[in-house]
């Protein structure tokens, strides 16, 4: 079962944490945790792609307006909506079967869910930092930023994913 | 019609994705001049691979014509060289005087390049050349035709390609000088006609007339690079300066081969200017 109302609350909290806490942290240029993609990553997988696309656009626009991204957040978040099912299948070999009564995310173990979220965060961070830099003049710096920021995002995201498995998707 | 609707129904999610992504990237690209030039350079490099093939075919077809033009130009240059050699010999024989024109020409070098992609129907047009940093092309170098007509300025370079902001771009501005005088002016394109640019702030004493030529006034280009000929002029309300309509000398819609001009002293000039500005 997927509790939509609880999910909305979680999404709002994630975005507020990103805007008012994580984005204000100035640890290092190459360490910028971003957890707002979780709103799209953990969205109910059974929903039609069009809804995931609209949600990702909404979240992207909110982040762009709040953080002054000028379209960067939307441009890098929208592709995630299109890649969710393929990434889930590639990472966990699970897909949505017709006639399934429970949410596919609720049938994943915490490790599988973490693996899927890590892969999606890595894709997002790669798109985001590459588009932000728009240059391959310093490839090692770019790679370090992607890897370190993805790891930091996964660390920050792991308690959220645990809460998600306990409170929002129940088996 | 029914099949078309069915087809659109099948792919409408992808279409919507492309639309949203396109709008977002466009917003990001136009947010700052940095993102605009970077994204332009990247997309142009990709697009140029396709249009490069088309241009190759077109160039191959027009090779005889271009060869004739180049041969004519070589002949003219040879004549010019001989005239200068003769003048130089005469002058050095008579005195220790060294002609200024010699030192002026020697400080510029010319890199030939080919146009692989370009636009002329927008307000922010651009040109992509098939030469980049590897060929010695750098940002801010001037671009001219083999007939010494002004084209634009290099704004971005990758290893193998460079993007030129041409005269036909509403963001482009350059200084000009009325040939045969010391009167300078500022030249820009207002985005209307693809064959005309506007020169403003030309002194009232310049007395511009139809047919007079305006050359580029820039330390990045030689003195005799032509921008265009005066078509009409109008004095401003305070009767202090002229506003002039110029017919662009270069055939901007039919560019194939161009020369990228490098001023060998540019670094020195830039350093001096930055010292002054700081």
Short mmCIF file of C-alpha atoms in Angstrom, two decimals:
data_model
loop_
_atom_site.label_atom_id
_atom_site.label_comp_id
_atom_site.label_asym_id
_atom_site.label_seq_id
_atom_site.Cartn_x
_atom_site.Cartn_y
_atom_site.Cartn_z
CA UNK A 1 0.00 0.00 0.00
CA UNK A 2 1.22 3.46 -0.86
CA UNK A 3 0.07 6.29 1.43
CA UNK A 4 -0.27 9.25 -0.90
CA UNK A 5 -0.96 11.91 1.75
CA UNK A 6 2.07 10.90 3.82
CA UNK A 7 4.10 10.93 0.61
CA UNK A 8 3.07 14.52 -0.14
CA UNK A 9 4.15 15.59 3.36
CA UNK A 10 7.46 13.81 2.90
CA UNK A 11 7.98 15.50 -0.46
CA UNK A 12 7.31 18.94 1.03
CA UNK A 13 9.73 18.29 3.91
CA UNK A 14 12.45 17.03 1.53
CA UNK A 15 12.15 20.19 -0.60
CA UNK A 16 12.20 22.46 2.46
CA UNK A 17 15.30 20.67 3.83
CA UNK A 18 16.98 21.08 0.45
CA UNK A 19 16.13 24.77 0.12
CA UNK A 20 16.70 25.96 3.68
CA UNK A 21 19.36 23.58 4.96
CA UNK A 22 21.39 21.66 2.36
CA UNK A 23 21.61 24.50 -0.13
CA UNK A 24 22.80 26.88 2.58
CA UNK A 25 25.68 24.59 3.58
CA UNK A 26 28.99 25.67 2.09
CA UNK A 27 31.21 22.71 2.88
CA UNK A 28 33.17 22.58 -0.38
CA UNK A 29 32.58 23.27 -4.06
CA UNK A 30 32.83 19.54 -4.79
CA UNK A 31 30.48 18.43 -1.99
CA UNK A 32 26.89 19.48 -2.58
CA UNK A 33 24.32 16.96 -1.35
CA UNK A 34 20.99 17.08 -3.17
CA UNK A 35 18.05 15.02 -1.94
CA UNK A 36 15.14 16.65 -3.76
CA UNK A 37 15.35 14.07 -6.63
CA UNK A 38 13.98 11.57 -4.05
CA UNK A 39 10.54 13.13 -4.61
CA UNK A 40 10.61 11.75 -8.16
CA UNK A 41 12.68 8.64 -7.41
CA UNK A 42 10.32 7.36 -4.68
CA UNK A 43 7.14 8.35 -6.46
CA UNK A 44 4.66 5.48 -6.80
CA UNK A 45 6.05 3.36 -9.63
CA UNK A 46 2.58 2.23 -10.76
CA UNK A 47 1.62 5.77 -11.71
CA UNK A 48 1.61 6.50 -15.43
CA UNK A 49 4.80 8.14 -16.70
CA UNK A 50 2.88 11.29 -17.60
CA UNK A 51 2.15 11.90 -13.90
CA UNK A 52 5.78 11.32 -12.94
CA UNK A 53 6.72 13.77 -15.69
CA UNK A 54 4.34 16.43 -14.38
CA UNK A 55 5.47 15.93 -10.76
CA UNK A 56 9.13 16.19 -11.76
CA UNK A 57 8.39 19.38 -13.72
CA UNK A 58 6.58 20.87 -10.72
CA UNK A 59 9.42 19.99 -8.33
CA UNK A 60 12.02 21.26 -10.82
CA UNK A 61 10.24 24.59 -11.27
CA UNK A 62 9.87 25.03 -7.49
CA UNK A 63 13.61 24.37 -7.03
CA UNK A 64 14.51 26.67 -9.93
CA UNK A 65 12.43 29.50 -8.52
CA UNK A 66 13.64 28.95 -4.95
CA UNK A 67 17.32 28.43 -5.72
CA UNK A 68 17.71 30.54 -8.87
CA UNK A 69 18.46 27.64 -11.20
CA UNK A 70 17.05 29.31 -14.34
CA UNK A 71 15.80 25.93 -15.64
CA UNK A 72 18.82 23.83 -14.60
CA UNK A 73 16.92 21.95 -11.87
CA UNK A 74 13.98 21.21 -14.16
CA UNK A 75 16.19 20.19 -17.08
CA UNK A 76 18.06 17.65 -14.95
CA UNK A 77 15.10 16.34 -12.95
CA UNK A 78 12.64 15.68 -15.79
CA UNK A 79 14.80 12.93 -17.42
CA UNK A 80 14.62 10.99 -14.12
CA UNK A 81 10.86 10.64 -14.55
CA UNK A 82 11.47 8.92 -17.87
CA UNK A 83 14.21 6.61 -16.51
CA UNK A 84 12.58 5.36 -13.30
CA UNK A 85 11.22 2.03 -14.53
CA UNK A 86 14.25 1.19 -16.68
CA UNK A 87 16.67 1.97 -13.85
CA UNK A 88 14.59 -0.05 -11.37
CA UNK A 89 14.68 -3.01 -13.74
CA UNK A 90 18.42 -2.69 -14.42
CA UNK A 91 19.31 -2.41 -10.73
CA UNK A 92 16.85 -4.81 -9.09
CA UNK A 93 15.50 -6.87 -12.03
CA UNK A 94 12.00 -5.97 -10.78
CA UNK A 95 9.32 -4.64 -13.07
CA UNK A 96 5.64 -3.81 -12.78
CA UNK A 97 3.59 -6.90 -13.55
CA UNK A 98 -0.04 -6.59 -14.61
CA UNK A 99 -2.34 -7.62 -11.79
CA UNK A 100 0.07 -6.72 -8.99
CA UNK A 101 -1.90 -5.71 -5.92
CA UNK A 102 0.96 -4.11 -4.02
CA UNK A 103 3.35 -1.32 -4.94
CA UNK A 104 6.57 -2.57 -6.52
CA UNK A 105 8.58 -0.31 -4.18
CA UNK A 106 6.98 -1.99 -1.15
CA UNK A 107 8.21 -5.38 -2.41
CA UNK A 108 11.83 -4.24 -2.54
CA UNK A 109 14.18 -4.86 0.35
CA UNK A 110 15.88 -1.84 1.92
CA UNK A 111 19.15 -2.73 0.17
CA UNK A 112 17.49 -2.96 -3.22
CA UNK A 113 15.67 0.31 -2.63
CA UNK A 114 18.95 1.98 -1.60
CA UNK A 115 20.68 0.60 -4.70
CA UNK A 116 17.91 1.94 -6.95
CA UNK A 117 17.94 5.36 -5.22
CA UNK A 118 21.75 5.53 -5.42
CA UNK A 119 21.71 4.77 -9.15
CA UNK A 120 19.05 7.44 -9.78
CA UNK A 121 20.87 10.00 -7.63
CA UNK A 122 24.09 9.25 -9.50
CA UNK A 123 22.33 9.79 -12.85
CA UNK A 124 20.82 13.04 -11.61
CA UNK A 125 24.08 14.36 -10.17
CA UNK A 126 25.96 13.49 -13.36
CA UNK A 127 23.41 15.40 -15.45
CA UNK A 128 23.27 18.30 -13.00
CA UNK A 129 26.98 18.96 -12.51
CA UNK A 130 27.80 18.39 -16.19
CA UNK A 131 25.13 20.85 -17.28
CA UNK A 132 26.17 23.30 -14.60
CA UNK A 133 29.85 23.21 -15.64
CA UNK A 134 29.15 23.03 -19.40
CA UNK A 135 32.80 22.19 -19.86
CA UNK A 136 35.09 19.20 -19.72
CA UNK A 137 38.15 21.36 -19.19
CA UNK A 138 38.64 19.90 -15.68
CA UNK A 139 37.30 16.32 -15.93
CA UNK A 140 38.78 15.13 -12.64
CA UNK A 141 37.24 18.01 -10.72
CA UNK A 142 33.88 17.30 -12.37
CA UNK A 143 34.14 13.58 -11.60
CA UNK A 144 35.12 14.28 -7.97
CA UNK A 145 32.14 16.63 -7.58
CA UNK A 146 29.73 14.03 -9.01
CA UNK A 147 31.08 11.13 -6.91
CA UNK A 148 31.45 13.02 -3.61
CA UNK A 149 28.10 14.79 -3.93
CA UNK A 150 26.32 11.53 -4.85
CA UNK A 151 27.81 9.79 -1.80
CA UNK A 152 26.86 12.71 0.45
CA UNK A 153 23.32 12.70 -1.00
CA UNK A 154 22.99 8.95 -0.40
CA UNK A 155 24.12 9.40 3.22
CA UNK A 156 21.55 12.17 3.78
CA UNK A 157 18.87 10.23 1.86
CA UNK A 158 19.26 6.91 3.68
CA UNK A 159 17.22 7.87 6.82
CA UNK A 160 14.52 9.31 4.52
CA UNK A 161 14.41 6.06 2.56
CA UNK A 162 14.11 4.09 5.83
CA UNK A 163 11.22 6.29 6.95
CA UNK A 164 9.70 5.83 3.48
CA UNK A 165 9.78 2.04 3.78
CA UNK A 166 8.36 2.10 7.32
CA UNK A 167 5.68 4.79 7.04
CA UNK A 168 4.68 5.23 3.41
CA UNK A 169 4.97 1.89 1.65
CA UNK A 170 3.81 -0.99 3.78
CA UNK A 171 4.01 -4.63 2.71
CA UNK B 1 -5.82 11.80 -39.88
CA UNK B 2 -7.09 9.06 -37.60
CA UNK B 3 -3.74 7.27 -37.83
CA UNK B 4 -1.90 10.48 -37.04
CA UNK B 5 -4.01 11.01 -33.91
CA UNK B 6 -3.37 7.38 -32.87
CA UNK B 7 0.35 7.87 -33.43
CA UNK B 8 0.42 11.07 -31.36
CA UNK B 9 -1.56 9.31 -28.59
CA UNK B 10 1.11 6.63 -28.52
CA UNK B 11 4.06 9.04 -28.23
CA UNK B 12 2.52 12.00 -26.43
CA UNK B 13 4.53 11.35 -23.23
CA UNK B 14 7.80 11.50 -25.16
CA UNK B 15 6.63 14.64 -26.98
CA UNK B 16 5.69 16.27 -23.67
CA UNK B 17 9.05 15.25 -22.18
CA UNK B 18 10.92 16.76 -25.13
CA UNK B 19 8.84 19.94 -24.88
CA UNK B 20 9.44 20.39 -21.11
CA UNK B 21 13.13 19.52 -21.44
CA UNK B 22 13.50 21.88 -24.39
CA UNK B 23 11.89 24.78 -22.52
CA UNK B 24 14.01 24.13 -19.41
CA UNK B 25 17.26 23.94 -21.38
CA UNK B 26 16.31 27.07 -23.34
CA UNK B 27 15.61 28.96 -20.08
CA UNK B 28 18.95 27.80 -18.68
CA UNK B 29 20.82 28.57 -21.90
CA UNK B 30 19.52 32.12 -22.14
CA UNK B 31 19.94 32.88 -18.42
CA UNK B 32 23.53 34.16 -18.70
CA UNK B 33 25.90 34.97 -21.58
CA UNK B 34 28.22 32.19 -20.32
CA UNK B 35 25.60 29.44 -20.57
CA UNK B 36 24.38 30.82 -23.89
CA UNK B 37 27.80 30.75 -25.52
CA UNK B 38 28.74 27.39 -23.99
CA UNK B 39 25.53 25.63 -25.00
CA UNK B 40 25.67 27.27 -28.40
CA UNK B 41 29.22 26.00 -28.91
CA UNK B 42 28.27 22.46 -27.82
CA UNK B 43 25.10 22.19 -29.87
CA UNK B 44 26.79 23.81 -32.82
CA UNK B 45 29.65 21.32 -32.66
CA UNK B 46 27.13 18.47 -32.79
CA UNK B 47 25.02 20.09 -35.49
CA UNK B 48 28.07 20.97 -37.51
CA UNK B 49 28.95 17.30 -37.91
CA UNK B 50 25.70 16.92 -39.87
CA UNK B 51 25.71 20.23 -41.66
CA UNK B 52 29.44 19.81 -42.32
CA UNK B 53 28.68 16.86 -44.58
CA UNK B 54 26.04 18.89 -46.44
CA UNK B 55 28.45 21.81 -46.75
CA UNK B 56 31.16 19.48 -48.08
CA UNK B 57 28.88 18.44 -50.93
CA UNK B 58 27.86 22.05 -51.59
CA UNK B 59 31.48 23.20 -51.54
CA UNK B 60 32.49 20.40 -53.87
CA UNK B 61 29.84 21.48 -56.36
CA UNK B 62 30.95 25.12 -56.16
CA UNK B 63 34.68 24.33 -56.28
CA UNK B 64 35.35 25.66 -59.80
CA UNK B 65 33.76 29.01 -58.94
CA UNK B 66 35.69 29.25 -55.67
CA UNK B 67 38.94 28.29 -57.33
CA UNK B 68 38.44 31.06 -59.85
CA UNK B 69 37.76 33.55 -57.05
CA UNK B 70 40.82 32.39 -55.10
CA UNK B 71 43.05 32.55 -58.14
CA UNK B 72 41.86 36.07 -58.80
CA UNK B 73 42.59 36.99 -55.20
CA UNK B 74 46.05 35.41 -55.32
CA UNK B 75 46.80 37.39 -58.47
CA UNK B 76 45.70 40.62 -56.80
CA UNK B 77 47.82 39.84 -53.73
CA UNK B 78 50.84 39.06 -55.86
CA UNK B 79 50.46 42.40 -57.60
CA UNK B 80 50.06 44.14 -54.27
CA UNK B 81 53.14 42.38 -52.91
CA UNK B 82 55.22 43.39 -55.89
CA UNK B 83 54.07 47.00 -55.60
CA UNK B 84 55.01 47.02 -51.92
CA UNK B 85 58.37 45.37 -52.54
CA UNK B 86 59.16 47.95 -55.15
CA UNK B 87 58.12 50.81 -52.87
CA UNK B 88 60.11 49.34 -50.00
CA UNK B 89 63.24 48.97 -52.12
CA UNK B 90 62.90 52.52 -53.34
CA UNK B 91 62.42 53.90 -49.84
CA UNK B 92 65.18 51.91 -48.16
CA UNK B 93 67.57 52.83 -50.97
CA UNK B 94 66.84 56.52 -50.45
CA UNK B 95 66.93 56.64 -46.66
CA UNK B 96 66.81 54.61 -43.48
CA UNK B 97 63.04 55.11 -43.35
CA UNK B 98 61.00 51.96 -42.77
CA UNK B 99 57.43 52.07 -44.02
CA UNK B 100 54.75 51.89 -41.33
CA UNK B 101 52.56 49.65 -43.43
CA UNK B 102 55.21 46.91 -43.28
CA UNK B 103 55.19 46.72 -39.51
CA UNK B 104 51.41 47.00 -39.41
CA UNK B 105 50.85 44.06 -41.74
CA UNK B 106 53.47 41.94 -40.02
CA UNK B 107 51.64 42.01 -36.72
CA UNK B 108 48.61 40.18 -38.13
CA UNK B 109 48.43 36.57 -39.16
CA UNK B 110 45.51 35.00 -41.03
CA UNK B 111 44.03 31.57 -40.34
CA UNK B 112 41.84 30.21 -43.15
CA UNK B 113 38.63 28.50 -41.99
CA UNK B 114 35.48 27.13 -43.53
CA UNK B 115 31.89 27.89 -42.47
CA UNK B 116 30.16 24.65 -41.45
CA UNK B 117 26.96 26.07 -39.98
CA UNK B 118 25.35 29.45 -39.73
CA UNK B 119 22.07 31.28 -39.20
CA UNK B 120 20.93 34.56 -40.72
CA UNK B 121 17.22 34.57 -39.95
CA UNK B 122 17.35 35.20 -36.19
CA UNK B 123 18.09 38.23 -34.06
CA UNK B 124 21.01 36.41 -32.43
CA UNK B 125 22.68 34.80 -35.43
CA UNK B 126 25.89 32.82 -35.26
CA UNK B 127 28.44 31.16 -37.53
CA UNK B 128 30.34 27.94 -36.80
CA UNK B 129 33.84 27.52 -38.26
CA UNK B 130 35.68 24.22 -38.75
CA UNK B 131 38.79 25.47 -36.94
CA UNK B 132 39.25 25.71 -33.17
CA UNK B 133 41.91 26.07 -30.51
CA UNK B 134 44.02 23.36 -32.14
CA UNK B 135 44.39 25.56 -35.22
CA UNK B 136 45.36 28.62 -33.19
CA UNK B 137 41.92 30.23 -33.11
CA UNK B 138 41.19 32.14 -29.91
CA UNK B 139 38.25 34.03 -28.46
CA UNK B 140 37.85 37.67 -29.61
CA UNK B 141 39.74 37.23 -32.90
CA UNK B 142 38.21 39.03 -35.86
CA UNK B 143 36.79 37.18 -38.87
CA UNK B 144 36.87 38.55 -42.42
CA UNK B 145 36.22 37.30 -45.95
CA UNK B 146 39.14 36.74 -48.37
CA UNK B 147 38.14 40.08 -49.92
CA UNK B 148 38.79 41.83 -46.59
CA UNK B 149 35.14 42.37 -45.71
CA UNK B 150 34.20 42.21 -42.05
CA UNK B 151 32.18 39.18 -40.86
CA UNK B 152 32.27 39.07 -37.04
CA UNK B 153 34.22 38.11 -33.93
CA UNK B 154 35.03 34.70 -32.44
CA UNK B 155 33.08 34.29 -29.19
CA UNK B 156 33.74 30.67 -28.26
CA UNK B 157 36.20 27.93 -29.24
CA UNK B 158 36.35 24.19 -28.77
CA UNK B 159 39.32 22.09 -29.87
CA UNK B 160 38.10 21.72 -33.45
CA UNK B 161 35.38 24.34 -33.89
CA UNK B 162 34.71 27.95 -33.11
CA UNK B 163 31.57 30.07 -32.91
CA UNK B 164 31.50 33.53 -34.44
CA UNK B 165 29.12 36.31 -33.48
CA UNK B 166 28.52 38.03 -36.83
CA UNK B 167 27.50 41.60 -37.65
CA UNK B 168 23.96 40.22 -37.99
CA UNK B 169 23.50 39.83 -34.24
CA UNK B 170 21.68 42.45 -32.22
CA UNK B 171 24.17 41.99 -29.37
CA UNK B 172 27.14 42.81 -31.60
CA UNK B 173 28.77 46.22 -31.69
CA UNK B 174 31.99 47.42 -33.29
CA UNK B 175 33.79 50.66 -34.02
CA UNK B 176 34.04 52.00 -37.57
CA UNK B 177 35.99 54.69 -39.37
CA UNK B 178 34.91 56.67 -42.42
CA UNK B 179 37.50 55.91 -45.09
CA UNK B 180 39.71 58.86 -45.94
CA UNK B 181 38.99 60.66 -42.69
CA UNK B 182 39.55 60.38 -38.95
CA UNK B 183 35.86 60.26 -38.09
CA UNK B 184 34.84 57.20 -36.10
CA UNK B 185 31.42 55.78 -35.30
CA UNK B 186 29.72 52.89 -33.54
CA UNK B 187 28.11 50.16 -35.64
CA UNK B 188 25.32 47.78 -34.68
CA UNK B 189 22.51 45.74 -36.25
CA UNK B 190 18.92 46.60 -35.32
CA UNK B 191 17.60 43.18 -36.36
CA UNK B 192 15.52 44.32 -39.36
CA UNK B 193 17.26 43.99 -42.75
CA UNK B 194 19.84 41.23 -43.27
CA UNK B 195 21.72 43.45 -45.69
CA UNK B 196 22.08 46.62 -43.64
CA UNK B 197 23.64 47.81 -40.39
CA UNK B 198 23.47 51.17 -38.65
CA UNK B 199 26.37 53.46 -37.81
CA UNK B 200 25.72 56.06 -35.14
CA UNK B 201 27.63 58.94 -33.52
CA UNK B 202 29.37 59.92 -36.76
CA UNK B 203 30.49 63.52 -36.38
CA UNK B 204 28.49 66.22 -38.14
CA UNK B 205 31.77 67.38 -39.77
CA UNK B 206 32.18 63.99 -41.49
CA UNK B 207 29.51 64.92 -44.07
CA UNK B 208 28.70 61.33 -45.09
CA UNK B 209 27.48 60.75 -48.62
CA UNK B 210 26.00 57.77 -50.43
CA UNK B 211 28.73 55.37 -51.62
CA UNK B 212 31.33 56.35 -49.00
CA UNK B 213 32.95 53.39 -47.29
CA UNK B 214 33.23 52.65 -43.56
CA UNK B 215 36.02 50.34 -42.39
CA UNK B 216 36.51 48.54 -39.10
CA UNK B 217 38.20 50.53 -36.34
CA UNK B 218 39.65 47.87 -34.04
CA UNK B 219 43.05 46.84 -32.74
CA UNK B 220 42.12 43.25 -33.58
CA UNK B 221 41.94 43.81 -37.33
CA UNK B 222 43.98 45.52 -40.07
CA UNK B 223 42.97 49.04 -41.08
CA UNK B 224 41.51 48.22 -44.49
CA UNK B 225 38.75 45.77 -43.50
CA UNK B 226 35.52 47.02 -45.01
CA UNK B 227 32.20 46.98 -43.15
CA UNK B 228 30.02 48.52 -45.83
CA UNK B 229 29.00 51.43 -48.00
CA UNK B 230 26.76 54.29 -46.94
CA UNK B 231 23.22 54.03 -48.33
CA UNK B 232 21.64 56.91 -46.50
CA UNK B 233 22.37 59.28 -43.64
CA UNK B 234 20.38 61.39 -41.25
CA UNK B 235 21.54 64.04 -38.79
CA UNK B 236 20.21 63.74 -35.24
CA UNK B 237 17.83 66.18 -33.55
CA UNK B 238 20.62 68.15 -31.84
CA UNK B 239 22.46 68.38 -35.20
CA UNK B 240 25.66 67.06 -33.58
CA UNK B 241 26.07 63.66 -35.22
CA UNK B 242 24.88 61.53 -38.12
CA UNK B 243 23.10 58.21 -38.05
CA UNK B 244 24.01 56.22 -41.18
CA UNK B 245 22.53 53.16 -42.88
CA UNK B 246 25.26 50.91 -44.32
CA UNK B 247 24.93 48.19 -46.97
CA UNK B 248 26.97 45.29 -45.55
CA UNK B 249 29.99 44.55 -47.75
CA UNK B 250 30.25 40.83 -46.98
CA UNK B 251 27.72 38.42 -48.49
CA UNK B 252 26.59 37.16 -45.10
CA UNK B 253 24.18 34.60 -46.53
CA UNK B 254 26.74 33.08 -48.84
CA UNK B 255 29.84 32.62 -46.70
CA UNK B 256 32.05 29.62 -47.32
CA UNK B 257 35.69 30.45 -46.75
CA UNK B 258 36.78 33.06 -44.22
CA UNK B 259 39.98 34.28 -42.61
CA UNK B 260 40.36 34.48 -38.83
CA UNK B 261 42.69 37.35 -38.01
CA UNK B 262 45.16 37.15 -35.17
CA UNK B 263 46.88 40.25 -33.83
CA UNK B 264 50.20 38.98 -32.53
CA UNK B 265 50.43 41.95 -30.14
CA UNK B 266 46.94 41.45 -28.73
CA UNK B 267 48.12 40.00 -25.43
CA UNK B 268 50.34 43.06 -24.83
CA UNK B 269 47.47 45.38 -25.71
CA UNK B 270 45.05 43.51 -23.44
CA UNK B 271 47.52 43.59 -20.56
CA UNK B 272 48.02 47.33 -20.96
CA UNK B 273 44.27 47.95 -21.14
CA UNK B 274 43.64 45.83 -18.04
CA UNK B 275 46.38 47.76 -16.17
CA UNK B 276 44.64 50.98 -17.11
CA UNK B 277 41.21 49.64 -16.14
CA UNK B 278 42.46 48.38 -12.77
#
